[in-house]
Short mmCIF file of N, CA and C and ligand atoms in Angstrom, two decimals:
data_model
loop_
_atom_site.label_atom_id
_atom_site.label_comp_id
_atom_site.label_asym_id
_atom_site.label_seq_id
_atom_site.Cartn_x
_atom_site.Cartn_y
_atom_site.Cartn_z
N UNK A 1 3.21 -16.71 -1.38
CA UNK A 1 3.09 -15.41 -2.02
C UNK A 1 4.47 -14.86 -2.36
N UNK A 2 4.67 -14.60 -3.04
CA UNK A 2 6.26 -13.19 -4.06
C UNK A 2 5.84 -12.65 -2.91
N UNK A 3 7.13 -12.70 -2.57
CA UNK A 3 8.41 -11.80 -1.79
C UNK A 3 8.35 -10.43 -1.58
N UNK A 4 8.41 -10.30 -2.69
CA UNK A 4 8.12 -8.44 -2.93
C UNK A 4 6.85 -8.36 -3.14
N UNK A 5 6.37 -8.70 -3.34
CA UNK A 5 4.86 -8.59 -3.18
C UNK A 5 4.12 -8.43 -1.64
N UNK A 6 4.59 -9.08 -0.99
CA UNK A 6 4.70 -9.45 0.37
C UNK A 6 5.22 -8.15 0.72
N UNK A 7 6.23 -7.53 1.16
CA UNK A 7 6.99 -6.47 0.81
C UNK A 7 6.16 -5.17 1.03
N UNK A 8 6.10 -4.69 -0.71
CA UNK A 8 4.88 -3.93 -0.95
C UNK A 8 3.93 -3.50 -0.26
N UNK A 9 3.02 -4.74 0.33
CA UNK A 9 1.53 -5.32 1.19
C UNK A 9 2.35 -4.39 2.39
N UNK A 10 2.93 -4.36 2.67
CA UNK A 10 3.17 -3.94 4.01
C UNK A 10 3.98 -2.53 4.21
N UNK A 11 4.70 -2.27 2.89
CA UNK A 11 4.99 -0.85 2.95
C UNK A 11 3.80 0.13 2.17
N UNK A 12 2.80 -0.51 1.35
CA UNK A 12 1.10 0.34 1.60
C UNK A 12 0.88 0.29 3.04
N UNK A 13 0.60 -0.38 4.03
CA UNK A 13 0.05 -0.47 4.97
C UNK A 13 0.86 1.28 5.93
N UNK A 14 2.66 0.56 5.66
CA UNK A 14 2.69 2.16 6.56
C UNK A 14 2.80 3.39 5.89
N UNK A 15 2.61 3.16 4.60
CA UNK A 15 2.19 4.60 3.82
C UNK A 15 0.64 5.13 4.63
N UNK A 16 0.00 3.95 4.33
CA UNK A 16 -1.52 4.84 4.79
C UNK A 16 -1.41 5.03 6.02
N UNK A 17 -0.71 4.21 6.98
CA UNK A 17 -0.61 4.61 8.71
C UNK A 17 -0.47 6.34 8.13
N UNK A 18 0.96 6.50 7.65
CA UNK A 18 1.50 7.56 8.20
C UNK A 18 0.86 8.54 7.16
N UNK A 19 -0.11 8.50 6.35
CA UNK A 19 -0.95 9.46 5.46
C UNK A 19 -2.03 10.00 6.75
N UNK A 20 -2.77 8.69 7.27
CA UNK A 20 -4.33 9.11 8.47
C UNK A 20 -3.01 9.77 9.55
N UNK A 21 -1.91 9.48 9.65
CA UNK A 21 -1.29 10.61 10.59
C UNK A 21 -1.42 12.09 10.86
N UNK A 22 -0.79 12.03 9.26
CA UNK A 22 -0.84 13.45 8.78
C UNK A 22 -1.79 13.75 8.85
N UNK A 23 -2.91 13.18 8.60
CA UNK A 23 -4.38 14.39 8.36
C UNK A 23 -4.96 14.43 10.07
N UNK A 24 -4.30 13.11 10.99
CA UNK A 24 -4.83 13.74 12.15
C UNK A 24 -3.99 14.98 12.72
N UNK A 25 -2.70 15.25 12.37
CA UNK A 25 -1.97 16.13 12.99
C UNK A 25 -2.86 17.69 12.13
N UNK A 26 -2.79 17.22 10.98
CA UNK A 26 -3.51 19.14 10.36
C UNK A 26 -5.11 19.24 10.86
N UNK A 27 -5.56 18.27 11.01
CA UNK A 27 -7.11 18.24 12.12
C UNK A 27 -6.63 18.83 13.47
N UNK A 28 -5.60 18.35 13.90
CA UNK A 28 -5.46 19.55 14.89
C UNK A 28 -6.30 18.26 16.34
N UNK A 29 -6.32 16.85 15.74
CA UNK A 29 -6.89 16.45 16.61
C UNK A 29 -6.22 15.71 18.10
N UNK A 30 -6.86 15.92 18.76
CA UNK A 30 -6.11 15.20 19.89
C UNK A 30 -4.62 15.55 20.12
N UNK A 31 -4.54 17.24 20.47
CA UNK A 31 -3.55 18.17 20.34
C UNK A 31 -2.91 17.34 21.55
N UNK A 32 -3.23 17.31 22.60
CA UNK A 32 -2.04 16.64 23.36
C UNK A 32 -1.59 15.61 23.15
N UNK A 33 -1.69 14.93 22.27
CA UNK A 33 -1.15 13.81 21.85
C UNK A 33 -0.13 14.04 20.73
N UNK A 34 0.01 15.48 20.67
CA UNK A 34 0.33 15.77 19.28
C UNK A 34 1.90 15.11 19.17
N UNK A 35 2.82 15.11 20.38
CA UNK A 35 4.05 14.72 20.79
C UNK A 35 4.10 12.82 20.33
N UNK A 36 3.22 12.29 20.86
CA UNK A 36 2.88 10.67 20.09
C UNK A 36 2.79 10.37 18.91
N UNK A 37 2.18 11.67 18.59
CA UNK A 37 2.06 11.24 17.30
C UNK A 37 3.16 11.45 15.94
N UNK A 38 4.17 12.28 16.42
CA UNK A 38 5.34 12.44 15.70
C UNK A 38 6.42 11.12 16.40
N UNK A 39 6.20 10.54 17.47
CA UNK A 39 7.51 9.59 18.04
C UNK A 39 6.63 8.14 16.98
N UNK A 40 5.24 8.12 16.61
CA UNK A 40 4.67 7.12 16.02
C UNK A 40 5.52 7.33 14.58
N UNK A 41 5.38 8.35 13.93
CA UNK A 41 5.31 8.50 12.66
C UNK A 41 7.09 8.57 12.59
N UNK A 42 7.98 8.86 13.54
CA UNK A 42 9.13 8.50 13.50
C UNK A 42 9.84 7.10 13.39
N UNK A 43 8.67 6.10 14.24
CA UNK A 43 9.17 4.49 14.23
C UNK A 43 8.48 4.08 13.00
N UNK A 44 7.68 4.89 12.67
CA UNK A 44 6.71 4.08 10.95
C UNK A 44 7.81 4.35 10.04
N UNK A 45 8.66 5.51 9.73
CA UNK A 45 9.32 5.68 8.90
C UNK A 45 10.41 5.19 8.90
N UNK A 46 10.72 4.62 10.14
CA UNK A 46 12.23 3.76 10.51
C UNK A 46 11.86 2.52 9.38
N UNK A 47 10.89 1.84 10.03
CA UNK A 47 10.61 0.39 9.36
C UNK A 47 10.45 0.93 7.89
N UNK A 48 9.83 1.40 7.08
CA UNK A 48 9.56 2.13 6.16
C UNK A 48 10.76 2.11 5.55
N UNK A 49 11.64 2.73 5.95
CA UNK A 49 12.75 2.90 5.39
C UNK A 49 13.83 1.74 5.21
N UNK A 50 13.61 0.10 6.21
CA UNK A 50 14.39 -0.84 6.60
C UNK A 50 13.22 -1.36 5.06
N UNK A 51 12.03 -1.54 4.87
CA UNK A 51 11.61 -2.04 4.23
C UNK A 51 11.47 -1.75 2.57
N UNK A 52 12.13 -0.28 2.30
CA UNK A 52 12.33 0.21 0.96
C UNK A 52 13.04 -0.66 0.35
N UNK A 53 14.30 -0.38 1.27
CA UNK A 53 15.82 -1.22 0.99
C UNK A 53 15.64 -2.31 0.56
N UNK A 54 14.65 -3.40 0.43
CA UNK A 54 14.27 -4.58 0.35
C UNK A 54 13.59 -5.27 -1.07
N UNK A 55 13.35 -3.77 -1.16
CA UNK A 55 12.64 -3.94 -2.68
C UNK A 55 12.82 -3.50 -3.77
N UNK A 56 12.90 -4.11 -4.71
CA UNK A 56 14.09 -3.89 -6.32
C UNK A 56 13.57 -2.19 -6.44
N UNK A 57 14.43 -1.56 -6.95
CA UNK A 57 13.91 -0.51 -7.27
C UNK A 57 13.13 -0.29 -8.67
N UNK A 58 13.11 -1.00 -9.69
CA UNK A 58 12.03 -1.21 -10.63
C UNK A 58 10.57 -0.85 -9.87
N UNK A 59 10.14 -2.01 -8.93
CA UNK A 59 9.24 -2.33 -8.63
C UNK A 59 8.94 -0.87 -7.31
N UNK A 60 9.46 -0.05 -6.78
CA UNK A 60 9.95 0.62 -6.06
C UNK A 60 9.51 1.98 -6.45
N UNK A 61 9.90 1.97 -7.51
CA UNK A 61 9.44 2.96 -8.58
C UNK A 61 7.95 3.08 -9.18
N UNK A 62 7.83 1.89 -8.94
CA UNK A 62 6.26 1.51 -9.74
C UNK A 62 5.22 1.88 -8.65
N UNK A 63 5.28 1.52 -7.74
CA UNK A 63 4.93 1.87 -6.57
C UNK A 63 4.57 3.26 -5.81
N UNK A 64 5.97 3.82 -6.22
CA UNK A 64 5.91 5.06 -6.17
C UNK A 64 5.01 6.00 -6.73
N UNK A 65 4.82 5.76 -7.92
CA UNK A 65 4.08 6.23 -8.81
C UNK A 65 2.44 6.03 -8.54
N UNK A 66 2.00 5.10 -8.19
CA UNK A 66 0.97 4.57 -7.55
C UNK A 66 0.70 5.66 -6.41
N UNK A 67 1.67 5.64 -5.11
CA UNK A 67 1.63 6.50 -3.99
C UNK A 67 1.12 7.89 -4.06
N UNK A 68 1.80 8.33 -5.01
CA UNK A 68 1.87 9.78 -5.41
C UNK A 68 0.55 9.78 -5.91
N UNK A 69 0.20 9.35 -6.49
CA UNK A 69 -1.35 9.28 -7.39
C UNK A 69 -2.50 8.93 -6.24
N UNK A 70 -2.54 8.17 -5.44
CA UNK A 70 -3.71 7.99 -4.61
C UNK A 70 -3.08 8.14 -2.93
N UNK A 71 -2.20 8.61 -2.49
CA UNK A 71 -1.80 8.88 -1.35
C UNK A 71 -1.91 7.73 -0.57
N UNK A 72 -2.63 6.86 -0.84
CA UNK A 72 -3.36 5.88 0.80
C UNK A 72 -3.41 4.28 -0.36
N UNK A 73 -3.07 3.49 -0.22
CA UNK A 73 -3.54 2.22 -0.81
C UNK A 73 -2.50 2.25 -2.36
N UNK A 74 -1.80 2.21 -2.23
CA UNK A 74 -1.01 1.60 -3.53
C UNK A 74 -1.45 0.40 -4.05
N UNK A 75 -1.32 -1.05 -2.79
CA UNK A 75 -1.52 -1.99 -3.01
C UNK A 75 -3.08 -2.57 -2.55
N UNK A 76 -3.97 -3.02 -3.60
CA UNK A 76 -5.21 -3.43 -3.05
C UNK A 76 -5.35 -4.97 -2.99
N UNK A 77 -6.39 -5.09 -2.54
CA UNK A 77 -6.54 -6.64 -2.54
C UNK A 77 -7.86 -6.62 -3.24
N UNK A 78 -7.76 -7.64 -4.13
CA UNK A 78 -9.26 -8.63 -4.42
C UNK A 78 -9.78 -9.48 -3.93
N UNK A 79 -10.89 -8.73 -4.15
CA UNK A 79 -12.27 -10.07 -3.29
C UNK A 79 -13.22 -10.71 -4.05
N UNK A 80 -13.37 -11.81 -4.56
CA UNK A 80 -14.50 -11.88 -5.49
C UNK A 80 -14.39 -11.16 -7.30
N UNK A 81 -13.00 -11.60 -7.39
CA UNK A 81 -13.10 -10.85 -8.54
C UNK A 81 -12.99 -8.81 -8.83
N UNK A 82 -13.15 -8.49 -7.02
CA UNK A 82 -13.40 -7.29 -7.45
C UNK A 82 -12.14 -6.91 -6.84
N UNK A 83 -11.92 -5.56 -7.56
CA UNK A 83 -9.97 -4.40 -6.72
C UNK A 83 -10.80 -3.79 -5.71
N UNK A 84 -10.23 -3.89 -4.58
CA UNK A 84 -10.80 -3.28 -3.47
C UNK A 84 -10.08 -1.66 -3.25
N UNK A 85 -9.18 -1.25 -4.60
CA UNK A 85 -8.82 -0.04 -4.75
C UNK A 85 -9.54 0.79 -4.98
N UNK A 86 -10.77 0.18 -6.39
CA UNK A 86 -11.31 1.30 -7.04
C UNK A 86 -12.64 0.29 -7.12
N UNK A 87 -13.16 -0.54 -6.51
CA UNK A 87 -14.40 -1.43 -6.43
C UNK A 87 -14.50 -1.49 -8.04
N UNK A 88 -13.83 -1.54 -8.61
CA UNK A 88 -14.19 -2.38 -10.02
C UNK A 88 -14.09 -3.80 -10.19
N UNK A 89 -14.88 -4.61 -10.89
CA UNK A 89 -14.60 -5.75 -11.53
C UNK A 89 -13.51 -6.39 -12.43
N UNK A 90 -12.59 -7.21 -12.27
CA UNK A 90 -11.60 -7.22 -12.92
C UNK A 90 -12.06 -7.95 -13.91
N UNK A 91 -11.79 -7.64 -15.56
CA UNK A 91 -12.27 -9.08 -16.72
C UNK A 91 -12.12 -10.30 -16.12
N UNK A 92 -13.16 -11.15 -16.31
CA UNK A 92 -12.79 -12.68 -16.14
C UNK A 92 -11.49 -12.79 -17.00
N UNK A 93 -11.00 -13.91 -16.08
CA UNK A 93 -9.58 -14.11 -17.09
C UNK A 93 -8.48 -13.58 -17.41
N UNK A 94 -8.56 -12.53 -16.31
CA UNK A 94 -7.47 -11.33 -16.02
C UNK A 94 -6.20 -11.90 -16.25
N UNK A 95 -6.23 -12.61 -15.02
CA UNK A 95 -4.79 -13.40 -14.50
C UNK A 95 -5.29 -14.62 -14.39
N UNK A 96 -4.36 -15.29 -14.83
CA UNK A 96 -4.32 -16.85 -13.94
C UNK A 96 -4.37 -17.32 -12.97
N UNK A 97 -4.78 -18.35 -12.30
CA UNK A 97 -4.38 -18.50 -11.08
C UNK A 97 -3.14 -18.95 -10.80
N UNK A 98 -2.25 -19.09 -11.71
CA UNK A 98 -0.81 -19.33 -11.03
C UNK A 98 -0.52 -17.92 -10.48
N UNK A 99 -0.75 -17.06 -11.52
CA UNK A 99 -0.22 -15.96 -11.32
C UNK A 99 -0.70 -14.83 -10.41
N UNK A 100 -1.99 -15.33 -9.76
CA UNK A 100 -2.35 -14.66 -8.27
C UNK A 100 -1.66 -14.39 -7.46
N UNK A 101 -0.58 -13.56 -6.66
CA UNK A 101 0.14 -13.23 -5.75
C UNK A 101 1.70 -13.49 -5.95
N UNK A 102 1.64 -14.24 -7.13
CA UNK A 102 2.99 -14.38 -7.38
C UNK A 102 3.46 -13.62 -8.74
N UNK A 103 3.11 -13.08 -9.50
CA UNK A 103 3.45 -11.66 -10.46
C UNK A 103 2.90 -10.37 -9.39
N UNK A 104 3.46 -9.55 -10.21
CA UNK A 104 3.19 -8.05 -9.71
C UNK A 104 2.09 -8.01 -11.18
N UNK A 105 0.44 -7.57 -10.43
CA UNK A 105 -0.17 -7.45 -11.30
C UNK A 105 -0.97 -6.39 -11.16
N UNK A 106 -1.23 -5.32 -11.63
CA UNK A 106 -2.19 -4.41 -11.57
C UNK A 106 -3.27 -4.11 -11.96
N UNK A 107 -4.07 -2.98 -11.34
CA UNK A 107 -5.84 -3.37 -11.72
C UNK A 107 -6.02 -2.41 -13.02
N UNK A 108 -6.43 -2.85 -13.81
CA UNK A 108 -6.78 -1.86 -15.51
C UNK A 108 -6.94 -1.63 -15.05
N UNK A 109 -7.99 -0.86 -14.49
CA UNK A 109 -8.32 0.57 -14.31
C UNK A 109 -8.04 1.74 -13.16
N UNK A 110 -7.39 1.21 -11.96
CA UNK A 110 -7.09 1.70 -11.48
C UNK A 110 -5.47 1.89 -10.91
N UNK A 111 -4.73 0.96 -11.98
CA UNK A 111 -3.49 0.89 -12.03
C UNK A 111 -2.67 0.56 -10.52
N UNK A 112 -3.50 -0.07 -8.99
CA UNK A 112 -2.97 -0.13 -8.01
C UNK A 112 -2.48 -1.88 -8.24
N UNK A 113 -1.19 -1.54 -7.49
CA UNK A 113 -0.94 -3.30 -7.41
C UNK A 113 -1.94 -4.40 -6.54
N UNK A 114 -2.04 -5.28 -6.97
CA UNK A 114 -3.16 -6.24 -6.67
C UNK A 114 -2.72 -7.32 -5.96
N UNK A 115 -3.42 -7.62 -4.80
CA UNK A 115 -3.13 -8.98 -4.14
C UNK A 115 -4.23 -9.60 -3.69
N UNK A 116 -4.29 -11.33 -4.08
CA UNK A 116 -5.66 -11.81 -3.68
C UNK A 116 -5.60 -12.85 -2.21
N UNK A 117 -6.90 -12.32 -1.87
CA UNK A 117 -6.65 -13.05 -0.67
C UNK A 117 -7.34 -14.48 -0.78
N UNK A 118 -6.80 -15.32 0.05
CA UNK A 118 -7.35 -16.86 -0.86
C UNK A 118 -8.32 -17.22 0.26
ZN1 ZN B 201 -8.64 -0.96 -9.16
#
């Protein structure tokens, strides 16, 4: 699998950690924990931040843009043909299979970056 792609896959992952953070801290849930849950969201943003650095800022940017727009899941995966962003069907013949995991490819319609799992 691309590198940055790889990358990506894993700086969605602690975007959405630290998004279900936030909404447990304004839920107000599991108030005594409330102290954990800022030393969590402090080591998510460490790596977060070791893992920005890593990735072209083109692609960085693109991303960004993604984030801002759906808060949780930048990067989706396909299953069967389908974006597990926005459960749409992608056209047959989208992509190639060379080009499965190794371009940065996004879903028409829901514009999240795409990764397939084999
Ligand atoms: Zn989609």
């Amino acid at each position: 699998m691309n590198n940055q792609l790889q990358l990506l896959i894993q700086l969605s992952d602690l975007d959405t950690q630290l998004e279900e953070l936030k909404n447990e801290r304004i839920r107000g849930k599991e108030e005594s924990l409330g102290f954990k849950v800022q030393a969590k969201e402090a080591e998510i943003k460490k790596f977060r931040d070791t893992l920005r650095k890593k990735i072209g800022s083109d692609l960085l940017n693109q991303y960004d843009r993604i984030i801002k727009r759906y808060k949780i899941r930048a990067v989706a995966q396909v299953n069967d043909g389908v974006c597990y962003g926005c459960f749409m069907a992608l056209p047959t013949s989208y992509v190639s299979e060379a080009d499965r995991n190794n371009k940065i490819i996004t879903c028409p319609n829901c514009g999240r970056i795409l990764f397939w799992i084999e």
